[in-house]
Tab-separated table of C-alpha atoms and ligand atoms in Angstrom:
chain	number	residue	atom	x	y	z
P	14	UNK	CA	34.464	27.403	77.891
P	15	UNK	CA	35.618	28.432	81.305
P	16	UNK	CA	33.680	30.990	82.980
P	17	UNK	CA	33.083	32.417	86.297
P	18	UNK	CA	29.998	31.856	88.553
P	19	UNK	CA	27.396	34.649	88.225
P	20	UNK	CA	26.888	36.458	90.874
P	21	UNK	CA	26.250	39.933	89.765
P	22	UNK	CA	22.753	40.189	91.496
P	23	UNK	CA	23.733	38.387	94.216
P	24	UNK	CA	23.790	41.756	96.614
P	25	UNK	CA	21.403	44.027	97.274
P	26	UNK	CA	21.681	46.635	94.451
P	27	UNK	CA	20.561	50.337	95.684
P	28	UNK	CA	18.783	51.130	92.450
P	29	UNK	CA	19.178	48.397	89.762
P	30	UNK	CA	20.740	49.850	86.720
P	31	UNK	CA	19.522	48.748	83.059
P	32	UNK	CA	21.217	46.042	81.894
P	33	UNK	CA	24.185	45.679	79.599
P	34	UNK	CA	26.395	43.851	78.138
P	35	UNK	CA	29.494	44.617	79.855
P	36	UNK	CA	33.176	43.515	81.044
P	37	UNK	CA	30.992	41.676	84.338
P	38	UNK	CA	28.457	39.984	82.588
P	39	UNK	CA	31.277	38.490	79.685
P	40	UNK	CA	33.473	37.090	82.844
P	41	UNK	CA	30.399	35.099	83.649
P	42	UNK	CA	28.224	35.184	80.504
P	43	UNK	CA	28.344	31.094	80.068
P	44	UNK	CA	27.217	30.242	83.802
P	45	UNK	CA	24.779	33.345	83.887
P	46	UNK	CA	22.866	31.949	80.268
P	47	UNK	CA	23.203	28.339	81.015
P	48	UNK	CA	21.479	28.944	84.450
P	49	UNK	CA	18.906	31.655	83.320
P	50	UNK	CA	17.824	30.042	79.440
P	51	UNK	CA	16.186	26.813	80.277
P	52	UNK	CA	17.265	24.366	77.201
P	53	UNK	CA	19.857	26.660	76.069
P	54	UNK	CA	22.449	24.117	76.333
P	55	UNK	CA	19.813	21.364	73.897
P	56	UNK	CA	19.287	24.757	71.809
P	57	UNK	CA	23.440	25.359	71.108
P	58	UNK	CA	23.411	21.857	69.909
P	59	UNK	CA	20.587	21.514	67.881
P	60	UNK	CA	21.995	24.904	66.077
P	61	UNK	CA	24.901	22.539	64.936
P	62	UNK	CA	22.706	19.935	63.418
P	63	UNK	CA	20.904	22.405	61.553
P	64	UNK	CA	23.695	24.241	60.267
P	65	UNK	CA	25.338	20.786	58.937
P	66	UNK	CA	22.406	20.013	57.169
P	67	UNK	CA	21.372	23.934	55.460
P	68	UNK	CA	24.621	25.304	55.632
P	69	UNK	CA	25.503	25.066	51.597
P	70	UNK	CA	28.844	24.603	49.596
P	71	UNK	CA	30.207	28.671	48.924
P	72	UNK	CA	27.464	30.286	51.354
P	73	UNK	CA	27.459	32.037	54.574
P	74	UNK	CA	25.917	31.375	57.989
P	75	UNK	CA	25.388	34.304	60.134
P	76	UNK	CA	25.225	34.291	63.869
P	77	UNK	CA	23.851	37.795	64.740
P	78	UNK	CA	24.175	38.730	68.619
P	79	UNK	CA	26.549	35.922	69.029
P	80	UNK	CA	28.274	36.634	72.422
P	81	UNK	CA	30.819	34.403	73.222
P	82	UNK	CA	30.071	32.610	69.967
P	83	UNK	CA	28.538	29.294	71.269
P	84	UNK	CA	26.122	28.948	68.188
P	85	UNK	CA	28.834	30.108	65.951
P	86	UNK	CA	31.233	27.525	67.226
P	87	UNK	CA	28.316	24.422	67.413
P	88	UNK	CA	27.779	25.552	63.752
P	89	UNK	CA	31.785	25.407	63.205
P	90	UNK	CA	32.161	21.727	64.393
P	91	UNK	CA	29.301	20.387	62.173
P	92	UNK	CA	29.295	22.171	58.848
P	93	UNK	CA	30.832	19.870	56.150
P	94	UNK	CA	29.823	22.046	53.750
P	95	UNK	CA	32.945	23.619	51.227
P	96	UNK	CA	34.221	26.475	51.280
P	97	UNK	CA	31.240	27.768	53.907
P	98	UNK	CA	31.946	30.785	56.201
P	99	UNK	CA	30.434	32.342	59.166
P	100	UNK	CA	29.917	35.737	60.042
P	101	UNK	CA	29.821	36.579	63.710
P	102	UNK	CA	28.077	39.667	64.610
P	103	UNK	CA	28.059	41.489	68.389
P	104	UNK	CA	28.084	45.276	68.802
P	105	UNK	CA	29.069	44.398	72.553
P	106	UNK	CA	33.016	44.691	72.198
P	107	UNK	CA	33.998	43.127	75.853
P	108	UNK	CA	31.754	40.351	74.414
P	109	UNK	CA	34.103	39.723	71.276
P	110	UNK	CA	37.624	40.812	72.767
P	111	UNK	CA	36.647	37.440	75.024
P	112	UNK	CA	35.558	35.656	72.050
P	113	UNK	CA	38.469	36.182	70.284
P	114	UNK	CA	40.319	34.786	72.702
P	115	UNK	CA	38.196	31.453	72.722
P	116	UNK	CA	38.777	31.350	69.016
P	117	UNK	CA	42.403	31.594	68.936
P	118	UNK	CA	42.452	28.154	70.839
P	119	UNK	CA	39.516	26.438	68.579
P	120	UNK	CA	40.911	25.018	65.368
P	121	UNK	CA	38.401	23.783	62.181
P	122	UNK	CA	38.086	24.085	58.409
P	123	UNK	CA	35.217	26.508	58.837
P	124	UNK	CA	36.763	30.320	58.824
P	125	UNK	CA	34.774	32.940	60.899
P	126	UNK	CA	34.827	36.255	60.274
P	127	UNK	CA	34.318	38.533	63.667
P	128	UNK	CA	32.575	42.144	63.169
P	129	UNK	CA	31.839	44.471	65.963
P	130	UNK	CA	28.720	46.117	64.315
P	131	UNK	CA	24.684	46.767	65.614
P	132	UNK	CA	23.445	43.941	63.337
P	133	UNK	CA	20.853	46.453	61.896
P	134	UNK	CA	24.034	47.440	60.267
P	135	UNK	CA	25.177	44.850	58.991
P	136	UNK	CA	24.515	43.781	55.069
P	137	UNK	CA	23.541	39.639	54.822
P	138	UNK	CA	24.459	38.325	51.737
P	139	UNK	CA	24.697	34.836	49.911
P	140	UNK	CA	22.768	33.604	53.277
P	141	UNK	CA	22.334	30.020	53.696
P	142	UNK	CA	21.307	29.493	57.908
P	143	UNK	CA	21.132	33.062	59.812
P	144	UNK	CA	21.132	32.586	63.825
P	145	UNK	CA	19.280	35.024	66.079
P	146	UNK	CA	19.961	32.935	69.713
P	147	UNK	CA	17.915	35.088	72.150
P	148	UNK	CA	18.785	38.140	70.087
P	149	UNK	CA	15.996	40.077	68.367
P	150	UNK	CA	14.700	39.878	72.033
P	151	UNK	CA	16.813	43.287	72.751
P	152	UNK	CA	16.158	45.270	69.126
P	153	UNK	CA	13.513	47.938	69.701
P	154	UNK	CA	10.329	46.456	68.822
P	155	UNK	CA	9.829	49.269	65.561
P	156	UNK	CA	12.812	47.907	64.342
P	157	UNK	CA	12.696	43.925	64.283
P	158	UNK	CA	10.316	43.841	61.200
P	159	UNK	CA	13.091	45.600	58.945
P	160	UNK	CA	15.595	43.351	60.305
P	161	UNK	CA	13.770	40.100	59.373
P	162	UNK	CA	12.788	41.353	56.251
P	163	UNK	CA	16.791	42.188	55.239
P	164	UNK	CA	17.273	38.544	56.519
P	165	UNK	CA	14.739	36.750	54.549
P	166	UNK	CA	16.136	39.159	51.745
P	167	UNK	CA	19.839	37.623	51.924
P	168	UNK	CA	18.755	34.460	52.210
P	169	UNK	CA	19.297	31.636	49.382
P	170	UNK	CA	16.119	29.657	48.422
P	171	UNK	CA	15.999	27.221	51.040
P	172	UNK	CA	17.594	28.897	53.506
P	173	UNK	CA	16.637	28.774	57.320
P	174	UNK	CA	16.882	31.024	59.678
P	175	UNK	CA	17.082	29.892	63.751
P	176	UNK	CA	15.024	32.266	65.713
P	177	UNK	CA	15.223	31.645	69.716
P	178	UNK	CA	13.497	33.925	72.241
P	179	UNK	CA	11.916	34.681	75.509
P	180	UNK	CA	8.165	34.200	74.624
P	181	UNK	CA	4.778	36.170	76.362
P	182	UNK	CA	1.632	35.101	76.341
P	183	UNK	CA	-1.977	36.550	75.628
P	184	UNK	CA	-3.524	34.547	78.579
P	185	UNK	CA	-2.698	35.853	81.616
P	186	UNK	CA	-3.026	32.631	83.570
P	187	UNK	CA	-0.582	31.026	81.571
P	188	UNK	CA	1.795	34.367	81.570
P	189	UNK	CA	1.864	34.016	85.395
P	190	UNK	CA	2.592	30.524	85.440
P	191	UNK	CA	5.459	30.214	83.024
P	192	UNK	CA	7.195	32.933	84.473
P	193	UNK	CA	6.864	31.233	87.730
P	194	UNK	CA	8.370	28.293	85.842
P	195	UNK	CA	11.215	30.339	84.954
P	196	UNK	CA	11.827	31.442	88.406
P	197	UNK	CA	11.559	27.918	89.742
P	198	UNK	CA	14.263	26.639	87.236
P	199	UNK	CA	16.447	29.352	87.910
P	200	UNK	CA	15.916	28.906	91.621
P	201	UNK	CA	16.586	25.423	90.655
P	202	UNK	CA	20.459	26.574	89.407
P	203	UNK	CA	21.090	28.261	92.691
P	204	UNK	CA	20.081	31.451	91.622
P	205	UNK	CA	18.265	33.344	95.369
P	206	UNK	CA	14.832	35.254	95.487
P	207	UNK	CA	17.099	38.552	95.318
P	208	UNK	CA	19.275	37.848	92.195
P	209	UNK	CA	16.318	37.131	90.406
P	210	UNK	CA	14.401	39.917	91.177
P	211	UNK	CA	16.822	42.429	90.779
P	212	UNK	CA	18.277	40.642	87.643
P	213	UNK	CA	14.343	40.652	86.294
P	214	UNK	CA	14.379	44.238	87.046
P	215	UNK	CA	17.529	45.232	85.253
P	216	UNK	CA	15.596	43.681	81.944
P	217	UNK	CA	13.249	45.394	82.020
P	218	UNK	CA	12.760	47.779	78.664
P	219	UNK	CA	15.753	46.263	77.598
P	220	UNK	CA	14.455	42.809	76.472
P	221	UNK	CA	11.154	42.638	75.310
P	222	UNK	CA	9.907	39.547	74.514
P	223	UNK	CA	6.569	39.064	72.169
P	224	UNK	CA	4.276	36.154	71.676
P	225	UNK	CA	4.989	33.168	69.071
P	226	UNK	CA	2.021	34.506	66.953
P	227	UNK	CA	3.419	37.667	66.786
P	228	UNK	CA	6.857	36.286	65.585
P	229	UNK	CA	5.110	33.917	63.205
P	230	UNK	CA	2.801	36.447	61.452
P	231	UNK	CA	5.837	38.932	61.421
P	232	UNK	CA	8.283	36.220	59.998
P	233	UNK	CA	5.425	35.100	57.830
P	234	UNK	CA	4.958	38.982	56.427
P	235	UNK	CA	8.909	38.865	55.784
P	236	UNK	CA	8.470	36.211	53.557
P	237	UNK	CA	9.404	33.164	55.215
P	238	UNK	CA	7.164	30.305	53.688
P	239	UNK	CA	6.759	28.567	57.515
P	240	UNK	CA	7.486	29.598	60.983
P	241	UNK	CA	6.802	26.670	63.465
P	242	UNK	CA	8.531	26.328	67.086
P	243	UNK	CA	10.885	23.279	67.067
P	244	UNK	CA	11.611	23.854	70.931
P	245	UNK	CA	10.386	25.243	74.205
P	246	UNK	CA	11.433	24.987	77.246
P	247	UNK	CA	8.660	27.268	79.620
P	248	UNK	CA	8.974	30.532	78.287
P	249	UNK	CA	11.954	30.450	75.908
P	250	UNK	CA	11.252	28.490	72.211
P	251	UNK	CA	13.044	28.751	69.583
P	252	UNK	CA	11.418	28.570	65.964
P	253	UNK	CA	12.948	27.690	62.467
P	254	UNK	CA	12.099	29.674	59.952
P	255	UNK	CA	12.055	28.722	56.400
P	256	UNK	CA	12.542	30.486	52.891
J	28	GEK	C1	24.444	32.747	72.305
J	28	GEK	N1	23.522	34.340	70.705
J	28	GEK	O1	25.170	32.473	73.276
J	28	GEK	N2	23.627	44.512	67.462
J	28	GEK	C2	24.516	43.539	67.735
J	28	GEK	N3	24.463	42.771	68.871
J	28	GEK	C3	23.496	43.060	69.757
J	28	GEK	C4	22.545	44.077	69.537
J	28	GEK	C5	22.637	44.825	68.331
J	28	GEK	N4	21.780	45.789	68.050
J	28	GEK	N5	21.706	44.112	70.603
J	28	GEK	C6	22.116	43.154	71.461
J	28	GEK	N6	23.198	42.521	70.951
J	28	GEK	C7	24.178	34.206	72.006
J	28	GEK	C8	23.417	34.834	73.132
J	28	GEK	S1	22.802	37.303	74.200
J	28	GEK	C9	21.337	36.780	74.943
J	28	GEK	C10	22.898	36.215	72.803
J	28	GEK	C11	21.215	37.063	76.392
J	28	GEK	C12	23.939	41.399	71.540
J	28	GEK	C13	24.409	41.625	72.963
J	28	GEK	O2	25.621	42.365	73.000
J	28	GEK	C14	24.556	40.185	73.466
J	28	GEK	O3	25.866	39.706	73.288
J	28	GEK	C15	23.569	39.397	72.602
J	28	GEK	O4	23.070	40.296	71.625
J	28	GEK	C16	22.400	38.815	73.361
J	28	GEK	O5	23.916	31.880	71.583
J	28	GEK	O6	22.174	37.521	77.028
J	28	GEK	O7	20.072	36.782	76.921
């Protein structure tokens, strides 16, 4: 996908706004994730593999927050599954005016269904892989236990769902040094001292990020049989949840 370098925090900002999803950040939403998300690019794949092997003959996969639809179109490629759909879910329209466009030129057996919606909102039925890449990250904390549970709720036995976050951590040690870490790999892409201050400041309150035994006991209160992390990358894992 063609996209524009991110520069959006390159400048000093007078007072740094909060953040949103917006016409600037879609022009360079692939550059700005690739360069912020360390592993996202290992993460979009692996989403593929694990959609080909739980996505299920007359089911649906769900990719809720999915931006410009990376995980929706990595699940697209590899589901041989019949007569399998996925639903797409942003509530971010700049985001999905842009991914329509990228879906007009990608062709595959695999319809997907695009709805503008707050995926609180949204109804998930007949469930057999749900995707939440770096999503329940920005849902008000009082909310994402409701969410999960409606998840694990429209799941089919055996369904998984994909769970990918910014983690925290109790220690404070370790807190401090993987968010160094972070720094240092985004300072790594290019990104200066500036952009990632400012950018760190326009997330904050906005994205919220938990530890992985608060995800796992939540997922685990859901319903979900097992929650284990099958990636991490400093402070960003992603977990697979099972049914
Ligand atoms: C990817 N999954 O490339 N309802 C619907 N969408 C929402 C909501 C909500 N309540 N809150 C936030 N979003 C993608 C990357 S980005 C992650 C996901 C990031 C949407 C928001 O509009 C944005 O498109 C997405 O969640 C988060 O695999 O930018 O760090």
């Amino acid at each position: 996908m063609n996209s524009s370098k991110d520069s959006l925090y390159a400048s000093p900002v007078g007072d740094v706004g909060a953040f949103k999803f917006d016409d600037s950040v879609v022009r360079v939403f692939p550059d700005m994730i690739r360069r912020s998300v360390p592993g996202y690019s290992a993460i979009i794949s692996a989403i593929g593999l694990l959609a080909s092997r739980f996505a299920r003959d007359r089911s649906v996969c769900y990719d809720l927050g999915c931006s410009l639809g990376a995980a929706t179109l990595s699940m697209r490629h590899q589901i041989t599954a019949e007569h399998c759909r996925i639903i797409a879910v942003d509530n971010s329209e700049a985001m999905l005016a842009r991914f329509q466009e990228v879906l007009q030129q990608d062709q595959a057996a695999v319809a997907v269904d695009v709805l503008c919606a707050d995926i609180r909102d949204v109804a998930i039925e007949n469930a057999s892989v749900v995707v939440l890449n770096f999503t329940l990250q920005f849902i008000p904390l009082e909310d994402r236990r409701q969410l999960l549970q409606k998840i694990y709720q429209g799941l089919l036995p055996g369904g998984i769902l994909i769970l990918s976050e910014k983690l925290k951590f109790d220690d404070d040690r370790q807190q401090d040094l993987q968010t160094q870490m972070h720094h240092a790999f985004k300072a790594a892409q290019g990104y200066s001292g500036l952009e990632i201050s400012q950018k760190r400041s326009a997330l904050e309150n906005v994205l919220i990020p938990e530890t992985f035994s608060q995800h796992q006991s939540r997922l685990r209160q859901a319903g979900f049989s097992s929650a284990e992390v099958w990636f991490q990358y400093f402070n960003f894992a992603s977990i697979i949840a099972l049914k």
